[in-house]
Amino acid sequence: MSQESAEPGDDAFRQAEKGKPARADAQRNLGALLDAALAVFAASGVDAPVREIAAKAGVGVGTLYRHFPQRADLVGAVFRREVDACADAAPALAAEYAPGEALARWMQRYAAFIATKRGLAGALHSGDPSYSCLPDYFQARLVPALRQLLDAAIAAGEIRADVEADELLNAAARLGMQAREDRPGHAERMVALLVDGLRYGAASAIPRP
Amino acid sequence: MSQESAEPGDDAFRQAEKGKPARADAQRNLGALLDAALAVFAASGVDAPVREIAAKAGVGVGTLYRHFPQRADLVGAVFRREVDACADAAPALAAEYAPGEALARWMQRYAAFIATKRGLAGALHSGDPSYSCLPDYFQARLVPALRQLLDAAIAAGEIRADVEADELLNAAARLGMQAREDRPGHAERMVALLVDGLRYGAASAIPRP
DNA sequence: TTAAATACGGAACATTGTTCCGTTTAGCAA
DNA sequence: TTGCTAAACGGAACAATGTTCCGTATTTAA
């Protein structure tokens, strides 16, 4: 969830509510559950058996349900954690690489993130209110992150200036989703192509056809 | 299912294979199952309990599994049956109404069909190969049906000529999907608006902006 | 009418989500 | 260090649902 407020059923909630730090083992297990869920979701989708996640984390199912009373709580927590990691990668890449290169690398990072989300898209649009806030979080975190990279690259004259962050994010998501096991590297190449398109006509915005 | 070829696990398959007509009770139960599944899917989505469908059809679960060994077989059969009904409605409407009116009525029919398919969209794109042929069937049946109506209306000078059947089909699907219980009639009005858009500038295609 | 083939029904089994409670452990005070 | 308490843990038990299997009933054809 957003940084300022956690929701019931999430451990951070209780901690913020009562000002009492969670017990050490509880913190450890929470992290283990998120790690395990990330791996299992990627391998088997968001409908993977709860027991499998608990087993991979080395805890009992009771512990899992203590931390995440509803399945959506776990899915949301994993999702947000990954969105955050992806968003945070933007300034890190910007600090290490030239603007254009940072942008290209971040787009690959983002597409790879999307590729692991097969099955989640369906859940997101399933009408389940538990998931309704996730798309907003997604937008709120990633659009500014990308915009920073874009602006820097534009300022450096490395890319054209006539593309918006949100449309680029959406386009890359479409490309990232079509990752297939029978076409390794396809999505990556397409995203790279997209970024090369930005480079074409750099510093002198080509009028749209 | 499709008229020309059934697939393994579907009863019509065995019938076509061995040239032997199915037993009378088997035919009856097959129809009852399809009717029941249609109703239950519409009410509870394609993940509705198998027992509920069997009960509604007045048969045992064993009978259901005999006819449809996999859940996808049942979903596909119901889907195709409805696609066929929708496609067949086009010539029927064309025979009864003026071209423009027939088109308008069919678009409503189609949007209503889409509205009942919540949840199926997710299954369709889930990557399950059992569903992979359904979108093709959908296109193959409905695009020609709509094209007939469009061509007739264009020939009669009732609508403009610069819209393709597949794009119109897709647009109406988007509108049909957003049917909400809190906004009765919303999707219908939007589809009607879309059709009125076709009427604007009839017989003298307005150049696109 | 009778017998074989076919289909039926639902009990039984398997898998997975969810709850509950006895047991264990971390944190703290004496 | 020791003992206490609240918190957390683990997994058995329960519930819901998908799937299989086989004894029984029905249809069909000779």
Short mmCIF file of C-alpha atoms (C1' of nucleotides) in Angstrom, two decimals:
data_model
loop_
_atom_site.label_atom_id
_atom_site.label_comp_id
_atom_site.label_asym_id
_atom_site.label_seq_id
_atom_site.Cartn_x
_atom_site.Cartn_y
_atom_site.Cartn_z
CA MET A 1 0.00 0.00 0.00
CA SER A 2 1.00 3.57 -0.11
CA GLN A 3 3.73 4.50 2.26
CA GLU A 4 1.61 6.55 4.60
CA SER A 5 -1.07 4.05 5.50
CA ALA A 6 -1.25 0.30 5.85
CA GLU A 7 -4.46 -1.64 5.90
CA PRO A 8 -5.95 -4.11 8.32
CA GLY A 9 -4.55 -7.52 7.88
CA ASP A 10 -1.15 -6.24 7.04
CA ASP A 11 1.41 -6.51 9.78
CA ALA A 12 2.72 -3.02 9.30
CA PHE A 13 -0.76 -1.91 10.29
CA ARG A 14 -0.59 -3.21 13.81
CA GLN A 15 2.90 -1.91 14.24
CA ALA A 16 1.93 1.60 13.19
CA GLU A 17 -1.28 1.44 15.19
CA LYS A 18 0.13 0.55 18.58
CA GLY A 19 3.63 1.92 18.18
CA LYS A 20 4.94 -1.45 19.26
CA PRO A 21 7.61 -3.06 17.12
CA ALA A 22 6.81 -6.53 15.85
CA ARG A 23 8.62 -9.40 17.44
CA ALA A 24 11.85 -10.44 15.76
CA ASP A 25 10.57 -13.80 14.59
CA ALA A 26 7.44 -12.17 13.24
CA GLN A 27 9.49 -9.76 11.17
CA ARG A 28 11.67 -12.58 9.91
CA ASN A 29 8.71 -14.70 8.92
CA LEU A 30 7.02 -11.80 7.22
CA GLY A 31 10.05 -11.31 5.02
CA ALA A 32 10.34 -15.02 4.34
CA LEU A 33 6.69 -15.16 3.33
CA LEU A 34 7.05 -12.28 0.91
CA ASP A 35 10.14 -13.85 -0.64
CA ALA A 36 8.44 -17.22 -0.94
CA ALA A 37 5.26 -15.72 -2.35
CA LEU A 38 7.21 -13.79 -4.94
CA ALA A 39 8.90 -16.97 -6.15
CA VAL A 40 5.77 -19.10 -6.09
CA PHE A 41 3.58 -16.48 -7.77
CA ALA A 42 6.13 -16.14 -10.54
CA ALA A 43 6.27 -19.90 -11.01
CA SER A 44 2.61 -20.81 -10.62
CA GLY A 45 0.59 -17.60 -10.77
CA VAL A 46 -1.36 -15.83 -8.07
CA ASP A 47 -3.63 -18.83 -7.57
CA ALA A 48 -0.83 -21.00 -6.32
CA PRO A 49 -1.65 -23.11 -3.25
CA VAL A 50 -1.25 -21.35 0.07
CA ARG A 51 0.47 -24.37 1.58
CA GLU A 52 3.18 -24.23 -1.04
CA ILE A 53 4.03 -20.66 -0.12
CA ALA A 54 4.01 -21.41 3.58
CA ALA A 55 6.21 -24.45 3.08
CA LYS A 56 8.68 -22.53 0.95
CA ALA A 57 8.87 -19.85 3.61
CA GLY A 58 9.42 -22.53 6.26
CA VAL A 59 6.36 -21.56 8.29
CA GLY A 60 2.95 -23.05 8.99
CA VAL A 61 -0.18 -21.98 7.19
CA GLY A 62 -1.43 -20.47 10.42
CA THR A 63 1.46 -18.04 10.37
CA LEU A 64 0.74 -17.09 6.82
CA TYR A 65 -2.88 -16.36 7.65
CA ARG A 66 -1.83 -14.37 10.71
CA HIS A 67 0.16 -12.01 8.52
CA PHE A 68 -2.20 -12.01 5.56
CA PRO A 69 -5.78 -12.85 6.51
CA GLN A 70 -6.86 -12.71 2.91
CA ARG A 71 -5.10 -13.94 -0.15
CA ALA A 72 -5.39 -10.50 -1.68
CA ASP A 73 -3.39 -9.06 1.21
CA LEU A 74 -0.47 -11.25 0.30
CA VAL A 75 -0.78 -10.59 -3.40
CA GLY A 76 -1.00 -6.87 -2.78
CA ALA A 77 1.98 -6.84 -0.47
CA VAL A 78 4.16 -8.71 -2.95
CA PHE A 79 2.97 -6.51 -5.76
CA ARG A 80 3.69 -3.29 -3.91
CA ARG A 81 7.06 -4.51 -2.82
CA GLU A 82 8.00 -5.17 -6.42
CA VAL A 83 6.54 -1.91 -7.68
CA ASP A 84 8.59 -0.11 -5.06
CA ALA A 85 11.74 -1.97 -6.04
CA CYS A 86 11.15 -1.12 -9.68
CA ALA A 87 10.46 2.53 -8.96
CA ASP A 88 13.50 2.79 -6.70
CA ALA A 89 15.68 1.37 -9.44
CA ALA A 90 15.10 4.53 -11.49
CA PRO A 91 17.16 6.96 -9.40
CA ALA A 92 19.78 4.28 -8.83
CA LEU A 93 20.24 3.77 -12.57
CA ALA A 94 20.17 7.52 -13.16
CA ALA A 95 23.07 7.91 -10.78
CA GLU A 96 25.15 5.24 -12.46
CA TYR A 97 24.54 5.66 -16.18
CA ALA A 98 24.11 8.38 -18.75
CA PRO A 99 20.48 9.50 -19.09
CA GLY A 100 19.71 7.57 -22.25
CA GLU A 101 21.34 4.41 -21.02
CA ALA A 102 19.61 4.67 -17.65
CA LEU A 103 16.29 5.02 -19.41
CA ALA A 104 16.95 2.00 -21.62
CA ARG A 105 17.98 -0.13 -18.68
CA TRP A 106 15.04 0.88 -16.60
CA MET A 107 12.62 0.06 -19.39
CA GLN A 108 14.09 -3.44 -19.52
CA ARG A 109 13.79 -3.70 -15.79
CA TYR A 110 10.17 -2.64 -15.99
CA ALA A 111 9.32 -5.03 -18.82
CA ALA A 112 10.86 -7.89 -16.87
CA PHE A 113 8.73 -6.93 -13.90
CA ILE A 114 5.60 -6.98 -16.04
CA ALA A 115 6.53 -10.36 -17.50
CA THR A 116 6.30 -11.97 -14.07
CA LYS A 117 2.79 -10.69 -13.60
CA ARG A 118 0.93 -13.10 -15.82
CA GLY A 119 -2.30 -14.03 -14.15
CA LEU A 120 -2.27 -10.97 -11.96
CA ALA A 121 -3.75 -8.89 -14.76
CA GLY A 122 -6.81 -11.08 -14.67
CA ALA A 123 -7.14 -10.73 -10.92
CA LEU A 124 -6.73 -6.97 -11.17
CA HIS A 125 -9.70 -6.65 -13.48
CA SER A 126 -11.77 -9.33 -11.82
CA GLY A 127 -13.80 -6.76 -9.95
CA ASP A 128 -12.51 -7.93 -6.60
CA PRO A 129 -12.39 -4.74 -4.53
CA SER A 130 -9.37 -6.08 -2.68
CA TYR A 131 -7.31 -5.35 -5.74
CA SER A 132 -8.91 -2.08 -6.73
CA CYS A 133 -6.20 0.11 -5.24
CA LEU A 134 -3.29 -1.68 -6.86
CA PRO A 135 -3.52 -0.08 -10.31
CA ASP A 136 -3.54 3.34 -8.70
CA TYR A 137 -0.48 2.49 -6.68
CA PHE A 138 1.16 1.19 -9.80
CA GLN A 139 0.58 4.44 -11.67
CA ALA A 140 1.40 6.69 -8.77
CA ARG A 141 4.78 5.07 -8.19
CA LEU A 142 5.98 4.29 -11.69
CA VAL A 143 4.86 7.24 -13.80
CA PRO A 144 6.92 9.76 -11.79
CA ALA A 145 9.87 7.39 -11.77
CA LEU A 146 9.83 7.10 -15.53
CA ARG A 147 9.17 10.79 -15.99
CA GLN A 148 12.37 11.62 -14.14
CA LEU A 149 14.35 9.42 -16.48
CA LEU A 150 12.61 10.80 -19.53
CA ASP A 151 13.13 14.40 -18.55
CA ALA A 152 16.79 13.81 -17.87
CA ALA A 153 17.29 12.13 -21.21
CA ILE A 154 15.41 14.89 -22.99
CA ALA A 155 17.43 17.55 -21.23
CA ALA A 156 20.59 15.76 -22.32
CA GLY A 157 19.34 15.80 -25.89
CA GLU A 158 19.46 12.04 -26.10
CA ILE A 159 15.82 11.39 -26.93
CA ARG A 160 12.92 13.17 -28.51
CA ALA A 161 10.54 15.16 -26.35
CA ASP A 162 7.13 14.23 -27.64
CA VAL A 163 6.32 11.12 -25.64
CA GLU A 164 4.55 11.01 -22.30
CA ALA A 165 5.60 8.81 -19.41
CA ASP A 166 2.23 7.14 -19.00
CA GLU A 167 1.85 6.15 -22.62
CA LEU A 168 5.37 4.79 -22.75
CA LEU A 169 4.73 2.84 -19.57
CA ASN A 170 1.60 1.35 -21.07
CA ALA A 171 3.28 0.45 -24.33
CA ALA A 172 6.15 -1.27 -22.57
CA ALA A 173 3.70 -3.17 -20.43
CA ARG A 174 2.00 -4.55 -23.52
CA LEU A 175 5.32 -5.60 -24.94
CA GLY A 176 6.48 -7.10 -21.65
CA MET A 177 3.32 -9.15 -21.31
CA GLN A 178 3.86 -11.02 -24.52
CA ALA A 179 6.98 -12.72 -23.22
CA ARG A 180 6.85 -16.33 -24.45
CA GLU A 181 8.98 -19.26 -23.53
CA ASP A 182 9.23 -20.20 -27.20
CA ARG A 183 10.63 -16.79 -28.13
CA PRO A 184 13.32 -15.99 -25.63
CA GLY A 185 14.32 -12.37 -25.61
CA HIS A 186 11.50 -11.24 -27.85
CA ALA A 187 9.94 -8.81 -25.43
CA GLU A 188 13.36 -7.44 -24.52
CA ARG A 189 14.17 -6.73 -28.15
CA MET A 190 10.85 -5.05 -28.71
CA VAL A 191 11.31 -2.80 -25.71
CA ALA A 192 14.80 -1.94 -26.88
CA LEU A 193 13.32 -1.09 -30.25
CA LEU A 194 10.83 1.18 -28.57
CA VAL A 195 13.59 3.02 -26.76
CA ASP A 196 15.58 3.32 -29.96
CA GLY A 197 12.52 4.93 -31.41
CA LEU A 198 12.82 7.59 -28.74
CA ARG A 199 16.40 8.17 -29.73
CA TYR A 200 15.48 8.72 -33.33
CA GLY A 201 15.14 12.45 -33.86
CA ALA A 202 16.63 13.31 -30.54
CA ALA A 203 16.73 16.96 -29.50
CA SER A 204 14.59 17.93 -32.48
CA ALA A 205 11.15 16.55 -31.97
CA ILE A 206 9.94 15.06 -35.21
CA PRO A 207 6.40 16.22 -35.96
CA ARG A 208 3.99 13.34 -35.79
CA PRO A 209 2.78 12.04 -39.15
CA MET B 1 -19.27 -26.27 -30.60
CA SER B 2 -18.20 -25.50 -34.12
CA GLN B 3 -20.25 -27.01 -36.85
CA GLU B 4 -17.48 -28.58 -38.83
CA SER B 5 -15.37 -30.24 -36.22
CA ALA B 6 -15.75 -31.24 -32.61
CA GLU B 7 -12.86 -31.95 -30.36
CA PRO B 8 -11.96 -34.88 -28.16
CA GLY B 9 -13.90 -34.93 -24.97
CA ASP B 10 -16.90 -33.46 -26.64
CA ASP B 11 -19.81 -35.79 -27.31
CA ALA B 12 -20.26 -34.72 -30.90
CA PHE B 13 -16.77 -36.04 -31.42
CA ARG B 14 -17.67 -39.63 -30.74
CA GLN B 15 -20.78 -39.32 -32.80
CA ALA B 16 -18.90 -38.05 -35.82
CA GLU B 17 -16.12 -40.57 -35.28
CA LYS B 18 -18.17 -43.73 -35.22
CA GLY B 19 -21.17 -42.61 -37.24
CA LYS B 20 -23.36 -43.83 -34.44
CA PRO B 21 -26.04 -41.49 -33.12
CA ALA B 22 -25.87 -40.72 -29.44
CA ARG B 23 -28.45 -42.25 -27.22
CA ALA B 24 -31.60 -40.21 -26.72
CA ASP B 25 -31.02 -39.59 -23.03
CA ALA B 26 -27.44 -38.60 -23.72
CA GLN B 27 -28.57 -35.97 -26.20
CA ARG B 28 -31.15 -34.68 -23.76
CA ASN B 29 -28.67 -34.41 -20.94
CA LEU B 30 -26.14 -32.71 -23.15
CA GLY B 31 -28.62 -30.00 -23.96
CA ALA B 32 -29.68 -29.67 -20.34
CA LEU B 33 -26.05 -29.30 -19.29
CA LEU B 34 -25.40 -26.57 -21.81
CA ASP B 35 -28.52 -24.69 -20.73
CA ALA B 36 -27.61 -25.02 -17.08
CA ALA B 37 -24.01 -24.02 -17.65
CA LEU B 38 -25.08 -20.95 -19.57
CA ALA B 39 -27.25 -19.81 -16.68
CA VAL B 40 -24.72 -20.62 -13.98
CA PHE B 41 -21.79 -19.06 -15.82
CA ALA B 42 -23.78 -15.88 -16.29
CA ALA B 43 -24.70 -15.81 -12.61
CA SER B 44 -21.44 -16.91 -11.02
CA GLY B 45 -18.73 -16.74 -13.67
CA VAL B 46 -16.84 -19.53 -15.36
CA ASP B 47 -15.40 -20.73 -12.05
CA ALA B 48 -18.78 -21.70 -10.70
CA PRO B 49 -18.90 -25.07 -8.90
CA VAL B 50 -19.34 -28.06 -11.14
CA ARG B 51 -21.90 -29.56 -8.79
CA GLU B 52 -24.12 -26.53 -9.13
CA ILE B 53 -24.24 -26.92 -12.90
CA ALA B 54 -24.93 -30.63 -12.68
CA ALA B 55 -27.68 -30.06 -10.13
CA LYS B 56 -29.32 -27.37 -12.23
CA ALA B 57 -29.26 -29.68 -15.22
CA GLY B 58 -30.78 -32.45 -13.11
CA VAL B 59 -27.90 -34.87 -13.69
CA GLY B 60 -25.06 -36.28 -11.63
CA VAL B 61 -21.54 -34.93 -11.76
CA GLY B 62 -20.45 -38.14 -13.41
CA THR B 63 -22.68 -37.35 -16.35
CA LEU B 64 -21.25 -33.90 -16.64
CA TYR B 65 -17.71 -35.26 -16.71
CA ARG B 66 -18.70 -37.87 -19.25
CA HIS B 67 -19.77 -35.16 -21.66
CA PHE B 68 -17.08 -32.64 -20.77
CA PRO B 69 -13.97 -34.25 -19.32
CA GLN B 70 -12.38 -30.88 -18.76
CA ARG B 71 -13.93 -27.72 -17.51
CA ALA B 72 -12.65 -25.91 -20.59
CA ASP B 73 -14.66 -28.27 -22.80
CA LEU B 74 -17.85 -27.11 -21.17
CA VAL B 75 -16.87 -23.47 -21.21
CA GLY B 76 -15.88 -23.72 -24.85
CA ALA B 77 -19.09 -25.48 -25.83
CA VAL B 78 -21.25 -22.87 -24.14
CA PHE B 79 -19.21 -20.09 -25.61
CA ARG B 80 -19.40 -21.43 -29.14
CA ARG B 81 -23.08 -22.06 -28.83
CA GLU B 82 -23.65 -18.44 -27.87
CA VAL B 83 -21.33 -17.11 -30.53
CA ASP B 84 -23.25 -19.13 -33.08
CA ALA B 85 -26.57 -17.80 -31.80
CA CYS B 86 -25.28 -14.25 -31.97
CA ALA B 87 -23.88 -14.69 -35.47
CA ASP B 88 -27.07 -16.34 -36.68
CA ALA B 89 -29.09 -13.42 -35.37
CA ALA B 90 -27.52 -11.18 -38.02
CA PRO B 91 -29.23 -12.61 -41.11
CA ALA B 92 -32.46 -12.98 -39.16
CA LEU B 93 -32.45 -9.31 -38.23
CA ALA B 94 -31.44 -8.34 -41.73
CA ALA B 95 -34.49 -10.13 -43.08
CA GLU B 96 -36.85 -8.40 -40.71
CA TYR B 97 -35.61 -4.83 -40.46
CA ALA B 98 -34.21 -2.09 -42.64
CA PRO B 99 -30.40 -2.28 -42.89
CA GLY B 100 -29.65 0.49 -40.41
CA GLU B 101 -32.14 -0.78 -37.88
CA ALA B 102 -30.91 -4.34 -38.26
CA LEU B 103 -27.37 -3.17 -37.62
CA ALA B 104 -28.39 -1.21 -34.54
CA ARG B 105 -30.32 -4.11 -33.11
CA TRP B 106 -27.55 -6.58 -33.77
CA MET B 107 -25.01 -4.36 -32.06
CA GLN B 108 -27.20 -4.34 -28.98
CA ARG B 109 -27.51 -8.08 -29.20
CA TYR B 110 -23.77 -8.39 -29.42
CA ALA B 111 -23.08 -6.03 -26.53
CA ALA B 112 -25.51 -7.97 -24.36
CA PHE B 113 -23.68 -11.14 -25.26
CA ILE B 114 -20.36 -9.59 -24.24
CA ALA B 115 -21.83 -8.35 -20.97
CA THR B 116 -22.48 -11.91 -19.84
CA LYS B 117 -18.86 -12.87 -20.42
CA ARG B 118 -17.28 -11.27 -17.39
CA GLY B 119 -14.62 -13.56 -16.07
CA LEU B 120 -14.29 -15.37 -19.33
CA ALA B 121 -12.01 -12.67 -20.67
CA GLY B 122 -9.55 -13.50 -17.93
CA ALA B 123 -9.68 -17.20 -18.73
CA LEU B 124 -9.21 -16.49 -22.42
CA HIS B 125 -5.94 -14.70 -21.83
CA SER B 126 -4.77 -16.96 -19.04
CA GLY B 127 -2.51 -18.88 -21.37
CA ASP B 128 -4.50 -22.06 -20.91
CA PRO B 129 -4.21 -23.77 -24.32
CA SER B 130 -7.68 -25.20 -23.86
CA TYR B 131 -9.05 -21.75 -24.56
CA SER B 132 -6.63 -20.74 -27.26
CA CYS B 133 -8.97 -21.51 -30.15
CA LEU B 134 -11.93 -19.58 -28.80
CA PRO B 135 -10.84 -16.08 -29.83
CA ASP B 136 -10.25 -17.32 -33.36
CA TYR B 137 -13.69 -18.83 -33.44
CA PHE B 138 -15.13 -15.63 -32.10
CA GLN B 139 -13.53 -13.56 -34.86
CA ALA B 140 -14.24 -16.02 -37.61
CA ARG B 141 -17.93 -16.17 -36.84
CA LEU B 142 -18.76 -12.61 -35.85
CA VAL B 143 -16.69 -10.44 -38.16
CA PRO B 144 -18.39 -11.77 -41.31
CA ALA B 145 -21.78 -11.51 -39.65
CA LEU B 146 -21.24 -7.88 -38.82
CA ARG B 147 -19.68 -7.16 -42.17
CA GLN B 148 -22.82 -8.32 -43.93
CA LEU B 149 -24.91 -5.90 -41.89
CA LEU B 150 -22.46 -3.08 -42.41
CA ASP B 151 -22.27 -3.58 -46.17
CA ALA B 152 -26.04 -3.66 -46.47
CA ALA B 153 -26.40 -0.47 -44.46
CA ILE B 154 -23.68 1.22 -46.48
CA ALA B 155 -25.27 0.14 -49.73
CA ALA B 156 -28.57 1.58 -48.52
CA GLY B 157 -26.82 4.84 -47.78
CA GLU B 158 -27.78 4.68 -44.14
CA ILE B 159 -24.31 4.79 -42.64
CA ARG B 160 -20.86 6.01 -43.52
CA ALA B 161 -18.45 3.68 -45.25
CA ASP B 162 -15.18 4.24 -43.44
CA VAL B 163 -15.45 1.80 -40.54
CA GLU B 164 -14.25 -1.77 -40.55
CA ALA B 165 -16.21 -4.64 -39.04
CA ASP B 166 -13.42 -5.81 -36.76
CA GLU B 167 -12.74 -2.44 -35.21
CA LEU B 168 -16.42 -1.83 -34.62
CA LEU B 169 -16.72 -5.27 -33.05
CA ASN B 170 -13.85 -4.51 -30.75
CA ALA B 171 -15.18 -1.11 -29.76
CA ALA B 172 -18.61 -2.50 -28.96
CA ALA B 173 -17.01 -5.24 -26.89
CA ARG B 174 -15.22 -2.65 -24.78
CA LEU B 175 -18.45 -0.80 -24.26
CA GLY B 176 -20.39 -3.97 -23.53
CA MET B 177 -17.90 -5.07 -20.92
CA GLN B 178 -18.37 -2.04 -18.77
CA ALA B 179 -21.96 -2.93 -17.97
CA ARG B 180 -22.49 -2.16 -14.27
CA GLU B 181 -25.36 -2.99 -12.04
CA ASP B 182 -25.28 0.54 -10.64
CA ARG B 183 -25.68 2.06 -14.09
CA PRO B 184 -28.47 0.17 -15.80
CA GLY B 185 -28.60 0.72 -19.50
CA HIS B 186 -25.30 2.55 -19.69
CA ALA B 187 -23.58 0.14 -22.06
CA GLU B 188 -26.69 0.00 -24.22
CA ARG B 189 -26.76 3.77 -24.58
CA MET B 190 -23.10 3.92 -25.42
CA VAL B 191 -23.46 1.30 -28.11
CA ALA B 192 -26.45 3.14 -29.52
CA LEU B 193 -24.34 6.28 -29.56
CA LEU B 194 -21.66 4.42 -31.45
CA VAL B 195 -24.15 3.33 -34.08
CA ASP B 196 -25.52 6.84 -34.35
CA GLY B 197 -21.98 7.90 -35.04
CA LEU B 198 -22.04 5.62 -38.05
CA ARG B 199 -25.19 7.27 -39.24
CA TYR B 200 -23.66 10.69 -39.06
CA GLY B 201 -22.41 11.57 -42.50
CA ALA B 202 -24.14 8.67 -44.14
CA ALA B 203 -23.60 8.09 -47.86
CA SER B 204 -20.88 10.73 -47.92
CA ALA B 205 -17.97 9.45 -45.92
CA ILE B 206 -16.66 12.27 -43.79
CA PRO B 207 -12.88 12.48 -44.03
CA ARG B 208 -11.30 11.57 -40.75
CA PRO B 209 -10.00 14.47 -38.74
"C1'" DT C 1 -38.28 -60.41 -25.10
"C1'" DT C 2 -33.78 -60.43 -24.07
"C1'" DA C 3 -29.02 -59.19 -23.86
"C1'" DA C 4 -25.32 -56.20 -24.74
"C1'" DA C 5 -23.83 -51.65 -24.90
"C1'" DT C 6 -24.19 -47.30 -23.25
"C1'" DA C 7 -25.07 -43.84 -19.95
"C1'" DC C 8 -26.27 -42.49 -15.35
"C1'" DG C 9 -25.70 -41.15 -10.46
"C1'" DG C 10 -23.45 -40.27 -6.57
"C1'" DA C 11 -20.24 -42.00 -3.21
"C1'" DA C 12 -15.41 -41.80 -2.51
"C1'" DC C 13 -11.12 -39.59 -3.08
"C1'" DA C 14 -7.92 -35.62 -3.86
"C1'" DT C 15 -6.73 -30.85 -3.52
"C1'" DT C 16 -6.90 -26.51 -1.58
"C1'" DG C 17 -8.73 -22.55 1.31
"C1'" DT C 18 -9.62 -21.36 6.18
"C1'" DT C 19 -10.08 -21.69 11.17
"C1'" DC C 20 -8.80 -22.97 15.75
"C1'" DC C 21 -6.17 -24.00 19.63
"C1'" DG C 22 -2.41 -26.22 22.27
"C1'" DT C 23 2.52 -25.33 22.23
"C1'" DT C 24 6.60 -22.57 21.73
"C1'" DT C 25 9.26 -18.47 21.94
"C1'" DA C 26 10.74 -13.63 22.25
"C1'" DG C 27 10.97 -9.80 25.20
"C1'" DC C 28 11.20 -8.07 29.67
"C1'" DA C 29 11.49 -7.53 34.65
"C1'" DA C 30 13.28 -9.04 39.00
"C1'" DT D 1 20.11 -15.78 35.17
"C1'" DT D 2 15.55 -17.00 35.91
"C1'" DG D 3 10.74 -16.77 35.45
"C1'" DC D 4 6.61 -14.68 33.52
"C1'" DT D 5 3.48 -13.11 29.97
"C1'" DA D 6 1.93 -11.80 25.74
"C1'" DA D 7 2.70 -12.73 21.16
"C1'" DA D 8 3.48 -15.79 17.57
"C1'" DC D 9 3.81 -20.34 15.78
"C1'" DG D 10 2.52 -24.80 13.67
"C1'" DG D 11 -0.31 -27.99 11.97
"C1'" DA D 12 -4.43 -30.71 12.78
"C1'" DA D 13 -9.18 -30.28 11.68
"C1'" DC D 14 -12.85 -28.57 8.91
"C1'" DA D 15 -15.06 -26.93 4.59
"C1'" DA D 16 -15.59 -26.41 -0.28
"C1'" DT D 17 -14.74 -28.04 -4.62
"C1'" DG D 18 -12.61 -30.77 -8.61
"C1'" DT D 19 -12.21 -35.54 -10.28
"C1'" DT D 20 -12.57 -40.56 -10.58
"C1'" DC D 21 -14.78 -44.95 -10.28
"C1'" DC D 22 -18.07 -48.45 -10.37
"C1'" DG D 23 -22.60 -50.60 -9.37
"C1'" DT D 24 -27.10 -49.64 -11.32
"C1'" DA D 25 -30.47 -48.15 -14.71
"C1'" DT D 26 -31.76 -47.26 -19.42
"C1'" DT D 27 -31.67 -47.53 -24.26
"C1'" DT D 28 -31.08 -49.95 -28.41
"C1'" DA D 29 -31.06 -53.67 -31.52
"C1'" DA D 30 -31.44 -58.48 -32.58
#
